[in-house]
Amino acid sequence: MEDLISNSLPGMRDLLPDEIGCWQYVEEHARRIFDRYGYLEIRTSILEPTELFARGIGDDTDIVGKEMYTFTDRSSRSVTLRPEATASVVRAYLQNSMHRGGGITRLYYTGPMFRYEKKQKGRWRQFHQIGAEALGSDHPAVDAEMIEMAMWLLESLGVEAHLLLNSVGCPNCRPAYVERLRGELRRNSGGLCEDCRRRSESNCLRVLDCKVESCQPLIARLPVITDHLCAECAEHFARVKECLDEAGVAYTPAPRLVRGLDYYVRTAFEIVSGELGAQNALAGGGRYDGLSEALGGPQVHALGFALGLDRLVMLLPEARRAERRWAPELFLAHLGDAALKKVLAIARDLRHRGHACTLDPSAGTLKSQMRLANKLGARHVLILGEDELARGAASVKCLQDSSQREIPFDGIAAYLGERAPE
Ligand code: AMP
């Protein structure tokens, strides 16, 4: 016999029926909230030309440099499983001429992303994001509205979350800041880790992202970008904060929160949760007015965020989790062939009337059928033997309060309707 293939690849996992209810709940909830803000779903392809991410995320990022699942397809084309969705959404927006319509295009997506990351708690190589992109406006109220939507989504799910906010300036004001930063880093390079020494030259903004303990004292003394914003960027940032204040969204200024790529401008934010431990980031977002041009399109003002669903589902309060575990309203137990025929018919009728019910024709004794009903968390069990069949009624037991009643066949749907939870 050939070897059994019983393991998925490292960093990949199956989402099993036990927890899938939580995933569906979070996704449905997010869809309802996005819908209220006028965000429409877009489903882009999962496999893209490698060049899209090389240009859209940047060659010198960890994602593109080390983490992409890239291979050659049968036409010798280099293709990549998407490590994030923003570049794909902008590609689809341009490809389908959505920019010609004018006005703001609000889009959202959900689905799997792929990054060949180091194994760590809270990190997977196939993980899931839900995210939103607003294209076609540079108005600060659009930034604030999107952040408000993300925070409301988390709050309404009962998840503890905290907003960190910054502005990373624009191509007019950032170069002078970057020069100052590079000067400081050169003067103090002795105290930096090896990665930071390299980043000081290649992409010095990324030094601010470093998590190595020994780099932190120096990072804390480095100049911050918010002291170097041009008048337009400072005004934009002030307006975003004003709109957030008006919406009642609390934030912590995070002047060292940056995005290491040129096309990111102005608003940058992260949403973190104290309940997550070391990998505490739930979502990251920002304005990327230069991305469309980097992909060869016209200038499109835009911003977006991506929220990690794997982490969000982990944070769902236990009460919500329990609520979403599938359990039948009714388990139908039978004794004998004639009763089996009848319970199959009753189950069919109840399902057509909207009730979730199940049974196991192969389960054997009544005792083993009762065990199954309990294991599934059924709210009620219907028991049908020959005597009940002859009377045209079945015993229905409520597993929560152990009450039991004999109910005529045509009264079962009404009974379940009355006993349905709020
Ligand atoms: P990013 O696209 O890197 O800005 O990530 C946005 C969010 O996606 C993060 O805040 C995480 O919640 C989630 N995320 C990113 N990478 C992973 C991963 N490898 N495993 C699980 N979640 C991830």
Coordinates of C-alpha atoms and ligand atoms in Angstrom, one line a residue:
M1 CA 0.0 0.0 0.0
E2 CA 1.3 3.5 -0.8
D3 CA 2.2 5.8 2.1
L4 CA -0.8 7.6 3.5
I5 CA -0.6 11.4 2.9
S6 CA -2.0 12.6 6.2
N7 CA -0.2 15.9 6.8
S8 CA -0.7 19.3 5.3
L9 CA 2.3 21.5 4.5
P10 CA 4.0 23.3 7.4
G11 CA 2.1 26.6 8.2
M12 CA -1.0 25.4 6.3
R13 CA -4.1 24.3 8.2
D14 CA -7.6 23.1 7.7
L15 CA -10.5 25.1 9.2
L16 CA -12.6 22.4 10.7
P17 CA -16.4 22.2 11.1
D18 CA -16.1 22.9 14.9
E19 CA -14.8 26.4 14.4
I20 CA -16.2 27.2 10.9
G21 CA -19.3 28.7 12.5
C22 CA -17.1 31.5 14.0
W23 CA -15.5 32.2 10.7
Q24 CA -18.9 32.4 8.9
Y25 CA -20.2 34.6 11.7
V26 CA -17.3 37.1 11.5
E27 CA -17.5 37.2 7.7
E28 CA -21.3 37.7 7.6
H29 CA -21.0 40.4 10.3
A30 CA -18.2 42.2 8.3
R31 CA -20.2 42.0 5.1
R32 CA -23.2 43.6 6.9
I33 CA -21.1 46.5 8.2
F34 CA -19.2 47.0 4.9
D35 CA -22.5 47.0 3.1
R36 CA -23.8 49.9 5.3
Y37 CA -20.8 52.0 4.3
G38 CA -21.3 51.3 0.6
Y39 CA -18.3 48.9 0.2
L40 CA -18.9 46.3 -2.4
E41 CA -17.3 42.9 -2.6
I42 CA -14.6 42.2 -5.2
R43 CA -13.1 38.7 -5.8
T44 CA -9.8 38.9 -7.6
S45 CA -7.7 36.0 -8.7
I46 CA -5.5 34.3 -6.2
L47 CA -2.7 33.6 -8.7
E48 CA -1.2 36.7 -10.3
P49 CA 1.8 37.6 -12.4
T50 CA 4.8 37.8 -10.1
E51 CA 5.6 41.3 -11.5
L52 CA 2.4 42.7 -9.9
F53 CA 3.7 42.1 -6.4
A54 CA 7.3 42.9 -7.2
R55 CA 6.1 46.4 -8.3
G56 CA 3.1 46.7 -6.0
I57 CA 4.7 45.6 -2.8
G58 CA 8.4 46.3 -3.6
D59 CA 11.4 44.2 -4.4
D60 CA 13.2 45.0 -1.2
T61 CA 10.4 44.0 1.2
D62 CA 10.5 40.8 3.2
I63 CA 7.3 39.7 1.5
V64 CA 8.7 39.9 -2.0
G65 CA 12.3 39.1 -1.2
K66 CA 11.7 36.0 1.0
E67 CA 8.1 35.0 1.5
M68 CA 6.4 34.6 -1.8
Y69 CA 5.1 31.3 -3.3
T70 CA 6.4 31.9 -6.8
F71 CA 6.7 29.3 -9.5
T72 CA 6.7 29.0 -13.3
D73 CA 3.5 27.9 -14.9
R74 CA 3.2 25.7 -18.0
S75 CA 3.8 28.7 -20.3
S76 CA 7.0 29.5 -18.5
R77 CA 5.4 32.6 -16.9
S78 CA 6.4 33.5 -13.4
V79 CA 3.3 33.4 -11.2
T80 CA 2.7 34.0 -7.5
L81 CA 0.1 33.1 -5.0
R82 CA -1.1 36.4 -3.6
P83 CA 0.6 37.5 -0.4
E84 CA -1.9 40.3 0.1
A85 CA -4.8 41.6 -1.9
T86 CA -4.3 45.4 -2.4
A87 CA -2.1 45.1 -5.5
S88 CA -4.7 42.7 -7.0
V89 CA -7.6 45.1 -6.2
V90 CA -5.8 48.0 -7.8
R91 CA -4.9 45.8 -10.8
A92 CA -8.6 44.8 -11.2
Y93 CA -9.7 48.4 -10.7
L94 CA -7.4 49.6 -13.6
Q95 CA -8.0 46.5 -15.8
N96 CA -11.8 47.0 -15.6
S97 CA -11.6 50.8 -16.1
M98 CA -13.3 51.3 -12.8
H99 CA -11.4 54.6 -12.5
R100 CA -13.3 56.0 -15.5
G101 CA -16.5 56.1 -13.6
G102 CA -15.3 59.0 -11.3
G103 CA -16.2 59.4 -7.7
I104 CA -15.1 57.0 -4.9
T105 CA -15.0 53.3 -5.5
R106 CA -15.4 51.4 -2.2
L107 CA -14.4 47.7 -2.4
Y108 CA -13.8 44.9 0.0
Y109 CA -12.5 41.4 -0.2
T110 CA -12.0 38.3 1.9
G111 CA -9.9 35.2 1.3
P112 CA -6.6 33.3 1.7
M113 CA -3.2 34.9 1.4
F114 CA 0.1 33.1 1.2
R115 CA 3.5 34.0 2.7
Y116 CA 6.4 31.7 3.4
E117 CA 6.9 33.0 6.9
K118 CA 9.0 31.6 9.8
K119 CA 7.0 29.4 12.0
Q120 CA 5.6 31.4 15.0
K121 CA 2.5 31.4 17.1
G122 CA -0.2 33.5 15.3
R123 CA 1.5 33.2 11.9
W124 CA 0.5 30.9 9.2
R125 CA 1.7 30.4 5.7
Q126 CA -1.8 30.3 4.4
F127 CA -3.8 32.9 6.4
H128 CA -6.9 34.8 5.7
Q129 CA -7.6 38.5 5.5
I130 CA -10.7 40.7 5.1
G131 CA -9.9 44.1 3.9
A132 CA -11.3 47.2 2.3
E133 CA -10.0 49.7 -0.3
A134 CA -11.4 53.2 -1.1
L135 CA -10.2 54.4 -4.4
G136 CA -10.6 57.8 -6.0
S137 CA -10.4 60.4 -3.2
D138 CA -7.8 62.1 -1.1
H139 CA -10.3 63.6 1.3
P140 CA -9.3 63.1 4.9
A141 CA -12.9 62.2 5.8
V142 CA -12.6 59.1 3.6
D143 CA -9.6 58.0 5.7
A144 CA -11.4 58.6 8.9
E145 CA -14.6 56.9 7.7
M146 CA -12.6 53.7 6.8
I147 CA -10.9 53.7 10.1
E148 CA -14.2 54.2 11.9
M149 CA -15.6 51.3 10.0
A150 CA -12.8 48.9 10.9
M151 CA -13.0 49.9 14.6
W152 CA -16.8 49.5 14.6
L153 CA -16.4 46.1 13.1
L154 CA -14.1 45.0 15.9
E155 CA -16.1 46.7 18.7
S156 CA -19.4 45.2 17.5
L157 CA -17.8 41.7 17.5
G158 CA -16.9 42.3 21.2
V159 CA -13.1 42.3 20.4
E160 CA -10.8 44.5 22.4
A161 CA -8.8 46.7 19.9
H162 CA -6.7 49.7 19.9
L163 CA -5.9 52.2 17.1
L164 CA -2.4 53.5 16.4
L165 CA -2.3 56.4 14.0
N166 CA 0.4 58.3 12.1
S167 CA 1.0 60.3 9.0
V168 CA 4.0 59.3 6.8
G169 CA 4.1 62.5 4.8
C170 CA 4.4 62.5 1.0
P171 CA 7.1 62.6 -1.7
N172 CA 7.5 66.4 -1.1
C173 CA 8.2 66.3 2.7
R174 CA 9.5 62.7 3.3
P175 CA 12.9 62.9 1.5
A176 CA 14.2 65.6 3.9
Y177 CA 13.1 63.5 6.9
V178 CA 14.6 60.4 5.4
E179 CA 17.9 62.2 5.0
R180 CA 17.9 63.4 8.6
L181 CA 17.0 59.9 9.7
R182 CA 19.8 58.3 7.7
G183 CA 22.3 60.9 9.1
E184 CA 21.3 60.0 12.7
L185 CA 21.5 56.2 11.9
R186 CA 25.0 56.6 10.4
R187 CA 26.2 58.5 13.4
N188 CA 24.8 55.8 15.8
S189 CA 25.2 52.6 13.7
G190 CA 27.2 50.9 16.5
G191 CA 24.1 50.3 18.6
L192 CA 22.1 48.7 15.8
C193 CA 21.4 45.1 14.9
E194 CA 22.8 43.8 11.6
D195 CA 19.4 44.1 9.8
C196 CA 19.1 47.7 10.9
R197 CA 22.6 48.5 9.7
R198 CA 21.7 47.2 6.3
R199 CA 18.3 48.9 6.3
S200 CA 19.9 52.2 7.3
E201 CA 21.3 52.3 3.8
S202 CA 18.7 50.5 1.7
N203 CA 15.4 51.6 3.3
C204 CA 16.0 53.5 6.5
L205 CA 12.3 54.0 7.4
R206 CA 12.2 50.3 8.1
V207 CA 14.6 50.6 11.0
L208 CA 11.6 52.2 12.9
D209 CA 9.8 48.8 12.5
C210 CA 12.6 46.8 14.1
K211 CA 11.5 44.7 17.1
V212 CA 15.0 43.8 18.4
E213 CA 15.3 44.8 22.0
S214 CA 18.8 46.3 21.8
C215 CA 17.8 48.7 18.9
Q216 CA 14.9 50.2 20.9
P217 CA 16.8 52.9 22.9
L218 CA 18.2 54.4 19.7
I219 CA 14.9 54.1 17.9
A220 CA 13.2 56.0 20.7
R221 CA 15.7 58.9 20.2
L222 CA 15.3 59.1 16.4
P223 CA 13.5 62.1 14.9
V224 CA 9.9 61.5 14.0
I225 CA 8.2 62.2 10.7
T226 CA 5.3 64.1 12.2
D227 CA 7.8 66.9 13.0
H228 CA 8.7 67.1 9.3
L229 CA 5.3 67.1 7.5
C230 CA 4.7 69.8 4.8
A231 CA 1.8 72.1 5.3
E232 CA -0.6 70.0 3.1
C233 CA 0.2 66.7 4.9
A234 CA 0.0 68.4 8.3
E235 CA -3.4 69.8 7.4
H236 CA -4.6 66.4 6.1
F237 CA -3.5 64.6 9.2
A238 CA -5.2 67.2 11.4
R239 CA -8.4 66.8 9.5
V240 CA -8.3 63.0 9.8
K241 CA -7.9 63.3 13.6
E242 CA -10.7 65.9 13.8
C243 CA -13.0 63.5 11.9
L244 CA -12.1 60.6 14.2
D245 CA -12.7 62.7 17.2
E246 CA -16.1 63.7 15.9
A247 CA -16.9 60.0 15.3
G248 CA -15.8 59.1 18.8
V249 CA -12.9 56.9 17.6
A250 CA -10.0 56.9 20.1
Y251 CA -6.5 56.6 18.9
T252 CA -2.9 56.7 20.1
P253 CA -0.4 58.8 18.0
A254 CA 2.3 56.4 16.8
P255 CA 4.9 58.7 15.2
R256 CA 7.2 55.7 14.5
L257 CA 4.6 53.7 12.7
V258 CA 5.7 53.7 9.0
R259 CA 5.3 51.9 5.8
G260 CA 8.6 51.4 4.0
L261 CA 7.4 52.1 0.5
D262 CA 7.5 55.2 -1.5
Y263 CA 3.9 55.1 -2.7
Y264 CA 2.5 55.1 0.8
V265 CA 1.5 58.6 1.8
R266 CA 0.0 60.4 4.7
T267 CA -2.3 58.2 6.8
A268 CA -0.8 55.0 8.2
F269 CA -2.5 53.0 11.0
E270 CA -2.4 49.7 12.8
I271 CA -5.0 48.1 15.0
V272 CA -3.6 46.0 17.8
S273 CA -5.1 43.9 20.6
G274 CA -3.5 43.3 24.0
E275 CA -5.2 39.9 24.0
L276 CA -3.0 38.6 21.2
G277 CA 0.4 38.4 22.8
A278 CA 3.6 38.9 20.8
Q279 CA 1.8 38.9 17.4
N280 CA -0.5 41.7 18.5
A281 CA -1.4 43.3 15.2
L282 CA -4.9 42.7 14.0
A283 CA -5.0 45.0 11.1
G284 CA -2.7 47.4 9.1
G285 CA -3.7 50.1 6.7
G286 CA -2.9 53.3 5.1
R287 CA -3.1 55.6 2.1
Y288 CA -1.3 54.6 -1.0
D289 CA -1.8 57.4 -3.6
G290 CA 1.2 56.2 -5.6
L291 CA 0.4 52.5 -6.1
S292 CA -1.7 52.9 -9.3
E293 CA 1.2 54.8 -11.0
A294 CA 3.7 52.2 -9.8
L295 CA 1.6 49.6 -11.7
G296 CA 1.6 51.8 -14.8
G297 CA -1.8 53.4 -14.3
P298 CA -2.9 57.0 -13.8
Q299 CA -2.7 58.6 -10.4
V300 CA -5.4 57.3 -8.2
H301 CA -5.8 58.5 -4.6
A302 CA -6.6 55.5 -2.5
L303 CA -6.4 53.9 0.9
G304 CA -7.1 50.5 2.5
F305 CA -6.6 48.1 5.3
A306 CA -6.3 44.4 5.8
L307 CA -7.5 42.6 8.9
G308 CA -6.1 39.2 9.9
L309 CA -9.1 36.8 10.2
D310 CA -7.2 34.0 11.8
R311 CA -6.3 36.3 14.7
L312 CA -9.7 37.9 14.8
V313 CA -11.5 34.6 15.1
M314 CA -9.2 33.6 18.0
L315 CA -10.4 36.7 19.9
L316 CA -14.1 36.1 19.5
P317 CA -15.7 36.0 23.0
E318 CA -16.6 32.5 24.2
A319 CA -20.3 33.3 24.3
R320 CA -20.2 34.1 20.5
R321 CA -18.2 31.0 19.8
A322 CA -20.7 28.7 21.6
E323 CA -23.6 30.4 19.8
R324 CA -22.1 29.6 16.4
R325 CA -21.4 25.9 17.0
W326 CA -23.8 24.1 14.8
A327 CA -26.4 22.0 16.7
P328 CA -29.6 20.5 15.4
E329 CA -32.9 21.7 16.7
L330 CA -34.1 18.1 16.6
F331 CA -32.5 14.7 16.5
L332 CA -34.9 12.0 15.3
A333 CA -34.4 8.6 16.9
H334 CA -36.3 5.5 15.7
L335 CA -36.9 1.9 16.7
G336 CA -37.5 -0.4 13.8
D337 CA -37.8 -0.1 10.0
A338 CA -41.3 1.3 9.9
A339 CA -40.4 4.0 12.4
L340 CA -37.3 4.8 10.3
K341 CA -39.4 5.4 7.2
K342 CA -41.7 7.7 9.2
V343 CA -38.8 9.7 10.8
L344 CA -37.2 10.2 7.3
A345 CA -40.5 11.7 6.1
I346 CA -40.9 13.9 9.3
A347 CA -37.3 15.2 8.9
R348 CA -37.9 16.0 5.2
D349 CA -41.1 17.9 6.1
L350 CA -39.4 19.8 9.0
R351 CA -36.4 20.8 6.8
H352 CA -38.8 22.2 4.2
R353 CA -40.3 24.3 6.9
G354 CA -36.9 25.7 7.9
H355 CA -35.9 23.5 10.9
A356 CA -32.4 22.0 11.2
C357 CA -32.8 18.3 12.1
T358 CA -30.7 15.2 11.7
L359 CA -30.8 11.5 12.3
D360 CA -28.6 8.4 11.9
P361 CA -30.3 5.4 10.2
S362 CA -27.3 3.3 11.1
A363 CA -26.9 4.2 14.8
G364 CA -28.6 1.0 16.2
T365 CA -30.0 1.0 19.7
L366 CA -32.0 3.9 21.2
K367 CA -29.2 4.3 23.7
S368 CA -26.6 4.9 21.0
Q369 CA -29.0 7.3 19.2
M370 CA -29.5 9.3 22.4
R371 CA -25.7 9.4 22.9
L372 CA -25.3 10.8 19.4
A373 CA -28.0 13.5 20.0
N374 CA -26.2 14.6 23.1
K375 CA -22.9 14.7 21.4
L376 CA -24.3 16.9 18.6
G377 CA -25.8 19.2 21.2
A378 CA -29.4 18.7 19.8
R379 CA -32.0 20.8 21.6
H380 CA -34.7 18.2 21.2
V381 CA -34.9 14.5 20.5
L382 CA -37.9 12.9 18.9
I383 CA -38.4 9.2 19.7
L384 CA -40.5 7.0 17.5
G385 CA -41.2 3.4 18.2
E386 CA -44.0 1.0 17.0
D387 CA -46.5 2.1 19.7
E388 CA -46.1 5.8 19.0
L389 CA -46.3 5.1 15.3
A390 CA -49.6 3.3 15.8
R391 CA -51.0 6.3 17.7
G392 CA -49.8 8.8 15.0
A393 CA -47.7 10.7 17.5
A394 CA -44.0 10.8 18.7
S395 CA -42.4 11.5 22.0
V396 CA -40.4 14.7 21.9
K397 CA -37.9 15.3 24.7
C398 CA -36.2 18.7 25.4
L399 CA -32.6 18.0 26.3
Q400 CA -32.3 21.3 28.2
D401 CA -35.0 20.8 30.8
S402 CA -35.6 17.1 30.3
S403 CA -39.4 17.7 29.8
Q404 CA -41.1 15.1 27.5
R405 CA -44.4 15.3 25.6
E406 CA -46.2 13.2 23.1
I407 CA -47.0 15.3 20.0
P408 CA -49.1 14.3 17.0
F409 CA -46.9 14.2 13.8
D410 CA -48.6 17.3 12.4
G411 CA -47.9 19.3 15.5
I412 CA -44.1 18.9 15.6
A413 CA -43.2 21.9 13.5
A414 CA -45.4 24.2 15.6
Y415 CA -43.8 22.8 18.8
L416 CA -40.3 23.5 17.5
G417 CA -41.4 27.0 16.4
E418 CA -42.7 27.7 19.9
R419 CA -39.5 26.4 21.5
A420 CA -37.0 28.2 19.2
P421 CA -34.5 30.3 21.0
E422 CA -34.7 34.1 20.7
Ligands
AMP1 P1 -0.2 43.0 6.5 O1 -0.8 42.7 5.2 O2 1.2 42.4 6.7 O3 -0.2 44.5 6.9 O4 -1.0 42.3 7.6 C1 -2.3 42.7 8.0 C2 -2.8 41.8 9.1 O5 -2.9 40.4 8.5 C3 -1.9 41.6 10.3 O6 -2.2 42.6 11.2 C4 -2.3 40.2 10.8 O7 -3.5 40.3 11.6 C5 -2.6 39.5 9.5 N1 -1.4 38.7 9.1 C6 -0.4 39.0 8.3 N2 0.5 38.0 8.1 C7 -0.1 36.9 8.8 C8 0.3 35.6 8.9 N3 1.4 35.1 8.4 N4 -0.5 34.7 9.7 C9 -1.6 35.2 10.2 N5 -2.0 36.5 10.1 C10 -1.3 37.4 9.4

